[in-house]
Coordinates of C-alpha atoms and ligand atoms in Angstrom, one line a residue:
M274 CA -0.5 -195.2 3.2
D275 CA -1.4 -194.2 6.6
T276 CA 1.6 -194.7 9.1
T277 CA -1.0 -193.5 11.8
E278 CA 0.2 -194.7 15.0
T279 CA -2.3 -194.3 18.1
A280 CA -0.2 -193.3 21.4
S281 CA -1.3 -195.8 23.9
K282 CA -2.9 -194.2 27.0
S283 CA 0.2 -195.2 29.3
Q284 CA 2.2 -193.3 27.4
Y285 CA 0.5 -190.1 26.6
T286 CA -1.8 -188.1 28.9
N287 CA -3.9 -186.8 26.1
I288 CA -4.9 -190.1 24.0
G289 CA -6.4 -188.1 21.5
T290 CA -2.7 -187.0 19.7
K291 CA -1.4 -189.2 17.8
K292 CA 2.5 -189.7 16.7
Q293 CA 3.4 -188.3 13.7
W294 CA 6.8 -187.5 12.0
W295 CA 5.4 -184.3 11.0
K296 CA 4.5 -183.3 14.6
E297 CA 7.6 -183.9 15.7
A298 CA 9.5 -182.6 12.7
I299 CA 11.8 -179.0 13.1
V300 CA 11.4 -176.9 9.8
Y301 CA 14.1 -175.1 8.2
Q302 CA 12.5 -172.3 6.0
L303 CA 15.1 -172.0 3.1
Y304 CA 14.5 -168.7 0.8
P305 CA 17.1 -170.1 -2.0
R306 CA 17.4 -166.8 -3.8
S307 CA 19.4 -165.8 -1.0
F308 CA 20.8 -168.5 0.6
K309 CA 24.1 -169.5 -1.6
D310 CA 24.7 -168.1 -4.9
S311 CA 27.2 -171.1 -6.5
N312 CA 28.0 -169.1 -9.9
G313 CA 28.7 -165.6 -9.2
D314 CA 25.7 -164.2 -10.7
G315 CA 23.9 -162.5 -7.4
I316 CA 21.0 -165.4 -6.9
G317 CA 21.0 -167.7 -4.6
D318 CA 20.6 -171.3 -6.5
I319 CA 20.1 -174.6 -5.9
R320 CA 23.9 -175.5 -6.7
G321 CA 24.4 -173.4 -3.6
I322 CA 22.4 -175.1 -1.3
I323 CA 23.8 -178.5 -2.4
S324 CA 27.3 -176.9 -1.1
K325 CA 26.0 -176.2 2.3
L326 CA 24.1 -179.4 3.0
D327 CA 26.6 -180.3 5.9
Y328 CA 25.9 -177.5 7.5
L329 CA 21.9 -177.6 7.2
E330 CA 22.8 -181.1 8.7
S331 CA 24.5 -179.7 11.5
L332 CA 21.3 -177.6 12.7
G333 CA 19.7 -180.8 13.5
I334 CA 16.5 -179.7 11.6
N335 CA 14.9 -182.4 9.8
V336 CA 12.4 -180.9 7.0
I337 CA 13.2 -177.9 4.9
W338 CA 10.6 -175.8 3.5
L339 CA 12.0 -174.5 0.1
N340 CA 10.4 -171.3 -1.1
P341 CA 9.3 -171.6 -4.9
V342 CA 12.2 -172.5 -7.4
F343 CA 9.7 -173.1 -10.0
S344 CA 9.7 -171.4 -13.3
S345 CA 8.7 -167.8 -13.0
P346 CA 9.1 -164.5 -14.0
N347 CA 9.9 -163.3 -10.6
D348 CA 7.0 -160.4 -10.1
D349 CA 6.6 -162.0 -6.8
M350 CA 9.7 -163.7 -5.9
G351 CA 8.7 -167.0 -7.6
Y352 CA 5.0 -167.1 -6.4
D353 CA 3.9 -166.0 -9.7
V354 CA 4.8 -169.8 -11.5
S355 CA 5.0 -170.1 -15.5
D356 CA 5.9 -173.5 -15.6
Y357 CA 5.0 -175.7 -12.5
K358 CA 7.1 -178.9 -13.9
N359 CA 9.9 -177.0 -14.5
I360 CA 13.0 -175.1 -12.2
M361 CA 13.6 -171.1 -13.1
P362 CA 16.9 -171.3 -15.1
E363 CA 18.5 -168.6 -12.1
M364 CA 17.6 -171.4 -9.7
G365 CA 19.1 -174.4 -11.8
A366 CA 17.7 -177.0 -13.7
L367 CA 15.6 -180.2 -12.7
K368 CA 18.5 -182.6 -12.1
D369 CA 19.9 -180.3 -9.5
F370 CA 16.7 -180.2 -7.7
E371 CA 16.8 -184.2 -7.9
E372 CA 20.3 -183.9 -6.8
L373 CA 19.7 -181.4 -3.9
L374 CA 16.9 -184.0 -2.8
T375 CA 18.8 -187.1 -3.0
G376 CA 21.4 -185.0 -0.5
L377 CA 19.3 -184.3 2.1
H378 CA 17.4 -187.6 2.0
K379 CA 20.6 -188.9 2.5
R380 CA 21.2 -186.7 5.8
G381 CA 17.6 -187.8 7.1
I382 CA 16.2 -184.3 6.0
K383 CA 13.1 -184.1 4.1
L384 CA 12.0 -181.2 1.4
I385 CA 8.6 -179.8 1.4
A386 CA 7.9 -177.7 -1.8
D387 CA 6.1 -174.3 -1.8
L388 CA 3.2 -174.6 -3.9
V389 CA 1.3 -171.9 -5.7
L390 CA -2.5 -172.6 -5.6
N391 CA -4.5 -169.8 -6.2
H392 CA -2.7 -168.2 -9.0
T393 CA -0.4 -168.4 -11.8
S394 CA 2.0 -165.9 -13.5
D395 CA 0.1 -164.2 -16.3
E396 CA 3.2 -165.4 -18.6
H397 CA 1.7 -169.2 -17.5
E398 CA 0.9 -171.0 -21.2
W399 CA -2.7 -171.5 -19.3
F400 CA -3.1 -167.5 -19.1
I401 CA -1.8 -166.7 -22.3
E402 CA -4.3 -169.3 -23.8
S403 CA -7.2 -167.8 -21.7
R404 CA -6.8 -164.1 -22.3
S405 CA -6.7 -165.0 -26.3
S406 CA -10.2 -165.2 -27.0
R407 CA -13.3 -165.9 -25.0
T408 CA -13.8 -168.8 -26.7
N409 CA -10.4 -170.5 -26.3
M410 CA -10.4 -173.7 -24.3
Y411 CA -8.6 -172.3 -21.3
R412 CA -10.9 -169.4 -20.9
Q413 CA -12.5 -170.8 -17.6
F414 CA -9.3 -171.6 -15.9
Y415 CA -9.5 -167.8 -14.6
H416 CA -11.9 -165.6 -13.6
W417 CA -13.1 -163.0 -16.3
W418 CA -15.9 -160.4 -16.4
P419 CA -17.2 -159.0 -19.3
A420 CA -16.5 -155.3 -19.8
E421 CA -20.2 -155.2 -21.4
N422 CA -21.8 -156.2 -18.1
G423 CA -20.3 -153.1 -15.9
T424 CA -17.6 -152.5 -13.4
P425 CA -16.8 -155.7 -11.9
P426 CA -17.9 -155.9 -8.3
K427 CA -15.2 -154.7 -5.7
R428 CA -12.2 -156.5 -4.9
F429 CA -9.4 -156.0 -3.0
S430 CA -6.0 -156.6 -3.8
V431 CA -3.3 -157.5 -1.4
F432 CA -1.0 -155.7 -3.7
H433 CA -2.6 -152.9 -5.6
E434 CA -4.6 -150.2 -3.9
E435 CA -6.4 -149.8 -7.1
G436 CA -8.6 -152.9 -6.8
A437 CA -8.1 -156.7 -7.7
W438 CA -9.7 -156.6 -11.1
T439 CA -7.4 -155.4 -14.2
Y440 CA -9.1 -154.7 -17.8
D441 CA -7.7 -156.7 -20.5
G442 CA -8.2 -155.1 -24.2
Q443 CA -7.5 -158.4 -25.8
T444 CA -10.9 -159.2 -25.0
D445 CA -12.6 -156.2 -23.6
S446 CA -12.8 -157.9 -20.3
Y447 CA -11.4 -158.2 -16.7
Y448 CA -9.4 -160.4 -14.6
L449 CA -9.3 -161.1 -11.2
H450 CA -6.0 -161.1 -8.9
Y451 CA -6.2 -161.3 -5.5
F452 CA -2.6 -160.3 -5.5
S453 CA -0.7 -158.7 -8.1
R454 CA -1.8 -158.2 -12.1
K455 CA 0.9 -161.0 -13.1
Q456 CA -0.9 -163.4 -10.5
P457 CA -4.2 -164.0 -12.1
D458 CA -6.3 -166.1 -10.0
L459 CA -7.1 -169.8 -11.1
N460 CA -10.8 -170.8 -11.2
W461 CA -11.1 -173.9 -9.3
E462 CA -15.2 -174.2 -9.8
N463 CA -13.4 -175.4 -13.4
P464 CA -12.9 -179.4 -12.5
S465 CA -9.9 -179.3 -15.0
V466 CA -7.9 -176.7 -13.1
R467 CA -8.0 -179.1 -10.2
K468 CA -6.8 -181.9 -12.1
E469 CA -4.1 -180.0 -13.5
M470 CA -3.1 -179.2 -9.8
Y471 CA -2.9 -182.5 -8.6
S472 CA -0.7 -183.9 -11.5
I473 CA 1.4 -181.2 -11.0
M474 CA 1.6 -182.6 -6.9
K475 CA 2.0 -185.8 -8.2
F476 CA 4.9 -184.8 -10.3
W477 CA 6.7 -183.5 -7.7
L478 CA 5.9 -186.5 -4.6
D479 CA 6.9 -188.9 -7.5
K480 CA 10.5 -187.4 -7.5
G481 CA 10.4 -188.1 -3.8
V482 CA 9.4 -184.6 -2.5
D483 CA 7.9 -185.2 0.6
G484 CA 5.3 -182.7 1.0
F485 CA 4.1 -179.2 0.4
R486 CA 3.3 -175.6 2.0
L487 CA 0.4 -174.6 0.5
D488 CA 0.3 -171.1 -0.6
A489 CA -2.6 -168.6 0.3
F490 CA -4.6 -172.0 0.0
T491 CA -7.5 -170.3 1.7
F492 CA -8.3 -168.1 -0.9
I493 CA -9.0 -170.9 -3.4
S494 CA -12.8 -170.8 -3.5
K495 CA -14.9 -168.0 -4.9
D496 CA -18.7 -167.3 -5.0
T497 CA -18.2 -166.9 -9.3
S498 CA -21.4 -164.6 -9.4
F499 CA -18.9 -162.3 -7.5
P500 CA -21.7 -160.8 -4.9
K501 CA -21.2 -157.6 -2.9
I502 CA -18.5 -158.3 -0.2
P503 CA -21.0 -158.3 3.0
E504 CA -20.7 -155.4 5.4
K505 CA -19.3 -157.4 8.2
Y506 CA -16.2 -158.1 6.0
K507 CA -15.8 -154.5 4.8
N508 CA -12.5 -153.9 6.6
D509 CA -11.3 -157.6 7.0
Y510 CA -11.3 -158.8 3.2
I511 CA -8.6 -161.5 4.2
S512 CA -11.3 -163.1 6.3
F513 CA -13.6 -162.8 3.3
Y514 CA -11.6 -164.3 0.9
A515 CA -10.9 -167.1 3.2
S516 CA -14.7 -168.0 3.9
G517 CA -15.2 -169.6 0.0
P518 CA -18.0 -171.8 -0.6
R519 CA -16.2 -174.7 -1.4
L520 CA -12.8 -174.6 0.3
H521 CA -13.5 -177.8 2.4
D522 CA -14.7 -179.4 -0.7
Y523 CA -11.8 -178.6 -2.8
L524 CA -9.8 -179.7 -0.1
Q525 CA -11.3 -183.3 0.4
E526 CA -11.2 -183.6 -3.1
M527 CA -7.2 -182.9 -3.0
N528 CA -6.3 -185.1 -0.1
R529 CA -8.4 -188.0 -1.7
E530 CA -6.9 -188.0 -4.9
V531 CA -3.5 -186.9 -3.8
F532 CA -2.3 -186.4 -0.5
S533 CA -3.9 -190.1 0.8
Q534 CA -1.8 -191.7 -1.4
Y535 CA 1.6 -190.5 -0.2
D536 CA 3.0 -190.3 3.5
I537 CA 3.6 -186.7 3.4
M538 CA 3.6 -183.3 5.4
T539 CA 0.9 -180.8 4.1
V540 CA 1.0 -177.5 5.9
G541 CA -1.4 -174.4 5.0
E542 CA -0.6 -171.0 4.7
A543 CA -3.9 -170.1 6.8
S544 CA -4.6 -165.9 6.0
G545 CA -7.9 -165.5 7.6
I546 CA -8.3 -168.5 9.6
T547 CA -9.0 -168.4 13.5
P548 CA -8.9 -171.1 16.2
E549 CA -12.8 -171.8 15.7
H550 CA -11.7 -173.3 12.2
A551 CA -9.0 -174.7 12.9
L552 CA -10.1 -178.0 13.0
L553 CA -12.4 -177.9 10.2
F554 CA -8.9 -178.3 8.2
T555 CA -6.7 -180.3 10.6
G556 CA -9.2 -182.5 12.2
T557 CA -8.1 -186.2 11.4
N558 CA -11.7 -187.1 10.2
R559 CA -11.9 -184.4 7.9
K560 CA -9.0 -185.5 5.7
E561 CA -7.7 -182.4 4.2
I562 CA -4.3 -180.9 5.3
Q563 CA -2.1 -181.8 8.7
T564 CA -1.1 -178.7 9.8
L565 CA -1.6 -174.8 9.1
Y566 CA 0.0 -171.9 10.2
H567 CA -1.8 -168.7 11.1
F568 CA -1.2 -165.1 11.2
D569 CA -2.6 -163.9 14.7
H570 CA 0.9 -162.6 15.8
A571 CA 1.7 -161.5 12.5
N572 CA -0.2 -158.6 13.4
W573 CA 1.3 -158.1 16.7
G574 CA 3.1 -154.6 17.3
R575 CA 1.1 -153.5 13.8
N576 CA -1.7 -150.8 13.6
P577 CA -4.7 -152.5 13.4
S578 CA -6.3 -150.4 10.8
N579 CA -3.4 -149.9 8.5
L580 CA -1.2 -153.1 8.5
H581 CA 2.1 -151.1 7.0
Y582 CA 2.8 -149.4 10.0
P583 CA 3.8 -150.4 13.2
D584 CA 2.0 -149.4 16.6
A585 CA 3.8 -150.0 19.7
S586 CA 0.9 -149.8 21.8
N587 CA 0.1 -153.1 20.3
R588 CA 3.2 -154.8 21.3
K589 CA 1.8 -156.4 24.6
L590 CA 3.2 -159.7 25.8
N591 CA -0.3 -160.4 27.3
S592 CA -1.9 -160.6 23.5
L593 CA 1.0 -163.4 22.5
K594 CA 0.1 -165.5 25.4
K595 CA -3.6 -164.9 24.4
V596 CA -2.9 -166.3 20.6
F597 CA -0.8 -169.0 21.4
S598 CA -2.8 -170.3 24.4
A599 CA -6.0 -170.0 22.1
W600 CA -4.4 -172.1 19.3
D601 CA -3.0 -174.7 21.7
N602 CA -6.7 -175.1 23.1
A603 CA -8.3 -175.4 20.1
L604 CA -6.2 -178.0 19.2
K605 CA -5.6 -180.2 21.7
N606 CA -7.6 -183.1 21.3
D607 CA -7.2 -183.3 17.6
G608 CA -5.4 -181.6 14.8
W609 CA -2.0 -179.6 14.9
Y610 CA -0.7 -176.1 14.2
S611 CA 2.6 -174.7 12.9
S612 CA 4.4 -171.9 14.8
Y613 CA 6.8 -169.3 13.5
F614 CA 7.9 -165.6 14.0
T615 CA 10.2 -164.8 11.1
T616 CA 9.2 -166.2 7.3
H617 CA 9.8 -164.6 4.0
D618 CA 6.6 -162.5 4.7
Q619 CA 7.5 -161.2 8.0
S620 CA 10.5 -159.1 8.9
R621 CA 13.0 -160.3 11.2
M622 CA 11.8 -162.2 14.5
V623 CA 14.9 -160.4 16.9
S624 CA 13.8 -156.9 15.3
R625 CA 10.4 -157.4 15.7
F626 CA 9.8 -159.3 19.2
G627 CA 13.3 -159.0 20.1
N628 CA 15.3 -156.6 20.9
D629 CA 18.1 -156.6 17.9
T630 CA 20.8 -153.9 19.9
Q631 CA 21.7 -154.7 23.5
Y632 CA 20.1 -158.1 23.6
R633 CA 20.5 -159.7 20.3
K634 CA 21.8 -162.7 21.5
E635 CA 19.8 -163.1 24.4
S636 CA 16.4 -162.4 22.7
S637 CA 17.0 -164.4 19.8
T638 CA 17.9 -167.6 22.1
L639 CA 14.7 -166.6 23.9
L640 CA 12.3 -167.0 20.8
F641 CA 13.9 -170.2 19.5
T642 CA 13.2 -171.5 23.2
F643 CA 9.7 -170.6 22.9
L644 CA 9.1 -171.9 19.5
L645 CA 10.8 -175.1 20.3
S646 CA 9.0 -175.2 23.7
L647 CA 5.6 -175.1 21.9
R648 CA 3.0 -177.9 21.1
S649 CA 2.8 -177.2 17.7
T650 CA 5.2 -178.2 14.6
P651 CA 8.5 -175.2 14.9
Y652 CA 9.8 -173.3 11.6
L653 CA 13.2 -171.6 11.6
Y654 CA 13.6 -169.3 9.3
Q655 CA 17.2 -169.0 7.4
G656 CA 19.6 -166.5 9.2
D657 CA 17.6 -166.4 12.3
E658 CA 19.6 -169.1 13.9
I659 CA 23.1 -166.8 13.3
G660 CA 21.0 -163.7 14.9
M661 CA 20.2 -161.9 11.4
R662 CA 18.4 -158.6 11.9
N663 CA 16.1 -156.3 9.8
I664 CA 18.3 -154.6 7.2
R665 CA 15.8 -151.1 7.8
F666 CA 16.7 -149.7 4.0
E667 CA 16.3 -146.2 3.8
N668 CA 15.7 -145.8 0.1
I669 CA 12.8 -147.1 -1.9
Q670 CA 15.2 -148.1 -4.8
D671 CA 16.9 -150.5 -2.4
Y672 CA 13.6 -152.5 -2.1
R673 CA 12.5 -155.6 -4.2
D674 CA 9.6 -156.4 -3.2
L675 CA 6.3 -155.2 -5.1
H676 CA 4.2 -155.3 -1.9
T677 CA 6.5 -152.3 -0.5
I678 CA 7.3 -150.5 -3.7
N679 CA 3.8 -150.5 -5.0
Y680 CA 2.1 -149.0 -1.9
Y681 CA 4.9 -146.5 -1.8
K682 CA 3.8 -145.3 -5.3
H683 CA 0.4 -145.6 -4.1
L684 CA 1.2 -143.0 -1.5
A685 CA 3.6 -141.3 -4.1
A686 CA 0.6 -140.7 -6.5
T687 CA -1.8 -139.5 -3.8
G688 CA 0.4 -137.4 -1.9
G689 CA 0.8 -139.9 1.2
D690 CA 3.8 -139.6 3.6
V691 CA 6.3 -141.5 2.1
Q692 CA 8.6 -140.6 4.9
A693 CA 6.6 -142.2 7.4
F694 CA 6.2 -145.5 5.2
I695 CA 9.9 -146.0 4.5
E696 CA 10.1 -145.5 8.5
A697 CA 7.2 -148.3 9.0
Q698 CA 9.3 -150.6 6.5
K699 CA 12.1 -150.5 8.6
E700 CA 9.9 -152.6 10.9
L701 CA 7.9 -154.5 8.6
A702 CA 8.8 -154.9 5.2
R703 CA 9.0 -158.5 3.8
D704 CA 12.5 -157.6 2.6
N705 CA 14.1 -157.4 5.8
S706 CA 14.1 -161.2 6.1
R707 CA 15.0 -161.7 2.4
T708 CA 18.4 -160.3 2.6
P709 CA 21.6 -162.5 1.1
F710 CA 22.6 -165.1 4.3
Q711 CA 25.7 -164.1 5.9
W712 CA 28.2 -166.8 5.9
N713 CA 31.5 -165.1 6.9
D714 CA 33.1 -161.6 6.6
T715 CA 34.4 -161.8 3.3
V716 CA 33.3 -160.2 0.3
N717 CA 29.6 -160.2 -0.1
A718 CA 29.6 -162.2 3.4
G719 CA 30.2 -164.8 1.4
F720 CA 27.3 -164.9 -0.6
S721 CA 28.1 -164.5 -3.9
T722 CA 31.3 -163.4 -5.6
G723 CA 28.9 -161.1 -8.0
N724 CA 26.3 -158.6 -7.5
P725 CA 23.8 -159.8 -4.7
W726 CA 20.7 -159.3 -6.1
M727 CA 19.7 -157.5 -2.9
K728 CA 22.2 -155.7 -0.3
I729 CA 23.8 -157.4 2.1
N730 CA 23.1 -156.1 5.8
P731 CA 26.1 -154.0 6.6
D732 CA 26.5 -155.7 10.2
Y733 CA 28.0 -158.9 8.4
K734 CA 31.6 -158.2 9.7
E735 CA 30.5 -159.3 13.1
T736 CA 27.0 -161.2 12.8
N737 CA 27.9 -164.0 10.0
A738 CA 28.2 -167.8 10.3
A739 CA 32.1 -168.3 10.3
I740 CA 32.1 -166.3 13.3
A741 CA 28.7 -168.1 15.3
E742 CA 30.8 -171.4 14.6
S743 CA 33.6 -170.4 16.7
D744 CA 32.0 -168.8 19.4
K745 CA 30.6 -171.5 21.4
N746 CA 28.5 -169.2 23.4
S747 CA 26.8 -168.2 19.7
I748 CA 23.0 -168.4 19.2
L749 CA 23.7 -170.9 16.6
H750 CA 25.4 -173.1 19.0
Y751 CA 22.4 -172.5 21.7
V752 CA 19.8 -173.3 18.8
R753 CA 21.4 -176.9 18.3
K754 CA 21.3 -177.5 21.4
M755 CA 17.6 -176.4 21.8
V756 CA 16.8 -178.5 18.7
A757 CA 18.6 -181.6 20.3
L758 CA 16.6 -181.0 23.4
R759 CA 13.3 -180.8 21.5
K760 CA 14.2 -183.6 19.5
S761 CA 14.9 -186.1 22.7
M762 CA 12.0 -185.2 24.6
P763 CA 8.7 -186.0 23.5
V764 CA 7.0 -184.0 26.3
L765 CA 7.9 -180.9 24.6
V766 CA 6.0 -182.2 21.2
Y767 CA 3.3 -183.8 22.5
G768 CA 2.9 -182.9 26.1
D769 CA -0.1 -180.6 27.5
Y770 CA 0.3 -176.9 27.3
N771 CA -0.7 -174.8 30.6
L772 CA -0.3 -171.5 30.8
I773 CA 0.6 -169.9 34.3
E774 CA -0.7 -167.1 35.2
T775 CA 2.0 -164.4 36.1
E776 CA 2.0 -161.6 38.3
G777 CA 4.6 -159.2 35.9
E778 CA 3.7 -158.5 32.2
N779 CA 7.0 -159.4 31.0
Q780 CA 7.2 -162.8 31.8
Y781 CA 5.8 -166.2 30.1
L782 CA 5.3 -169.0 31.6
F783 CA 4.1 -172.5 30.8
T784 CA 4.3 -176.1 31.7
R785 CA 4.1 -179.0 29.3
K786 CA 3.1 -182.4 30.5
L787 CA 3.1 -186.2 29.1
A788 CA 1.9 -188.8 31.8
D789 CA 4.7 -188.5 34.4
E790 CA 7.2 -185.9 33.0
E791 CA 6.4 -182.3 33.3
V792 CA 9.0 -179.4 31.7
L793 CA 8.2 -175.7 33.1
V794 CA 9.5 -173.2 30.5
V795 CA 10.4 -169.9 31.8
L796 CA 10.6 -166.9 29.7
N797 CA 11.4 -163.2 30.7
F798 CA 10.1 -161.1 27.1
S799 CA 12.0 -158.0 28.7
D800 CA 15.2 -155.4 28.6
N801 CA 14.6 -155.6 32.5
Q802 CA 15.4 -158.4 35.1
G803 CA 12.2 -159.4 37.2
I804 CA 11.6 -161.8 39.6
T805 CA 8.8 -164.4 38.9
K806 CA 7.2 -166.2 41.1
L807 CA 6.2 -170.0 40.6
P808 CA 3.2 -171.6 41.8
G809 CA 3.3 -172.7 45.5
N810 CA 3.2 -176.6 44.8
L811 CA 5.6 -176.6 42.0
I812 CA 8.8 -178.2 43.0
I813 CA 11.9 -177.8 40.3
I814 CA 14.1 -181.1 39.6
K815 CA 16.6 -179.8 37.0
E816 CA 17.3 -177.2 34.7
L817 CA 17.6 -178.7 30.9
I818 CA 18.8 -175.6 29.2
N819 CA 19.5 -172.1 30.1
N820 CA 20.5 -169.1 27.5
Y821 CA 22.2 -167.2 30.3
K822 CA 25.5 -169.2 31.6
T823 CA 25.4 -167.9 35.4
A824 CA 22.9 -169.7 37.5
T825 CA 19.4 -168.4 38.1
V826 CA 18.6 -167.9 42.1
V827 CA 15.7 -170.1 43.1
T828 CA 14.8 -169.5 46.5
D829 CA 11.3 -170.2 48.0
A830 CA 9.7 -170.8 44.5
Q831 CA 11.0 -167.9 43.1
V832 CA 13.1 -167.0 40.0
L833 CA 15.1 -164.3 39.5
L834 CA 15.2 -163.8 35.8
K835 CA 17.8 -161.5 33.7
P836 CA 16.8 -159.5 30.7
W837 CA 15.2 -162.2 27.8
Q838 CA 16.5 -164.8 29.9
A839 CA 15.0 -168.4 28.7
I840 CA 14.8 -171.6 31.1
L841 CA 13.5 -175.2 30.9
Y842 CA 13.2 -177.0 34.1
T843 CA 12.0 -180.6 34.7
I844 CA 9.6 -180.5 37.3
K845 CA 7.6 -182.9 40.2
P846 CA 4.6 -183.9 37.9
S847 CA 1.9 -182.6 39.8
E848 CA -2.1 -183.0 39.0
N849 CA -3.0 -179.2 39.6
L850 CA -0.9 -176.7 39.2
Ligands
GLC1017 C1 2.1 -166.1 0.1 C2 3.6 -166.0 0.0 C3 3.8 -164.8 -0.5 C4 3.2 -164.2 -1.6 C5 1.7 -164.5 -1.4 C6 1.0 -164.6 -3.0 O1 1.4 -165.5 1.2 O2 3.8 -166.7 1.3 O3 5.1 -164.4 -0.3 O4 3.7 -163.2 -1.9 O5 1.5 -165.7 -1.2 O6 1.3 -166.0 -3.6
CA1018 CA1 23.4 -168.1 -8.9

């Protein structure tokens, strides 16, 4: 089914841009383990989500990206699937999932499922069979390296410093895992693997799921002769993994066999993909996926030679501007990208990109204003709308994520500086965004009546949804307003993006323009106030939204900006700004 509707010339300045519901979507990423526990076992579950449907609807979002709920031993929190056609017991049952889907659809909200393509759990029956003998019919579902061929060629693991091959005594062979040892990589060269995956996709689509977030999809294609990694990729294994020889063939086949047969949204987690390649995945004629999200700003403020650590000198607004401008530019005529700050793999946006103490409200609302003003599909992560911030654990025992735990163990075993690592993880650890949602100021923040699977941020007494709801000036109310504004203004979705050069290094100004409508976005990414000059020929018509209550002085094409102030104006459309 193709619901493509080509925009008419009069309606859109950029006739390459086609109207699509998934471009207009405002996605809310829901991490079910930490959203709401319905039965007191300390783990968020599907019935918990069902009990909060009215809250989800109240946000104005129209798509939920649900992190994995499929059967899993949870070595990597659901990204190690042991049965793709079932729900893990602590999340509920298939009928709960169906009820959730119905409840969302009733409220006009779609659901995209998180599909793990690159690997399964080692407890998946395919792997149990595969490792049982060299002649088993599932042997070729995974990548095996017989020990008699010597040590396998070096491959890096995202989660293990010792590498991505693990020896398995049962058949005297090594198996490949780009992630944890409990996440063996599937062999996509094998047509039976692809067929199984398509059947899994159809199983969920036929249940009414509205699309997929494709986990680590850039890693699925491998040169199975496993050559030596070329020199240019020596320090950038992610890009090497993302340049597999048949990736596009697989995606085109997937599209032909599955995606093209449904009106769905497909968003890829595009590790290792640069703007130059974005069109190859999302270009309309390519018939692969619709949109993807990149990691170019996820390394912002990190040490480039060791991403586990922050590096303050790498926190320049200018580089953020470059990233977002480059992505917009790459896809301005065709294709589409997605934008986020927090995910379950990144720490809290207000802690990393804003100021989570003095300007928690102002910087949160600025970041939302920015996300919701870009020409890309915005992703809001649960809890950011109430200003949740990094928990900053002091003890390794409080962490649940193997990413952090394994690196800590590695440092401890090799005499590394574990204390420096703990400090670094306070800023960057994935668990910072995985702490339970703070509903109210009762016990366990109203998340669970039992013992929560992860500690709750002690700031929940002041930072919670109930307080945000009752305070008309809260981040939550602002988010609802900004979401509604984007939904009411196609220019914010489809309009051309033009960066405006600024004198000050803390301000980010750009315009969005669609036919005879133009919007100016003014953002002050800073704890300091400042004056920003507007281009001389720019004429402000009206203020659309402002994250400060007090009026902003606009004189002679100058705007006085308070710390982390964000404003949208409609302006008189001009040809050359
Ligand atoms: C993706 C997921 C991440 C997971 C990894 C392995 O990056 O977002 O959480 O650890 O894939 O599946
Ligand atoms: Ca539960």
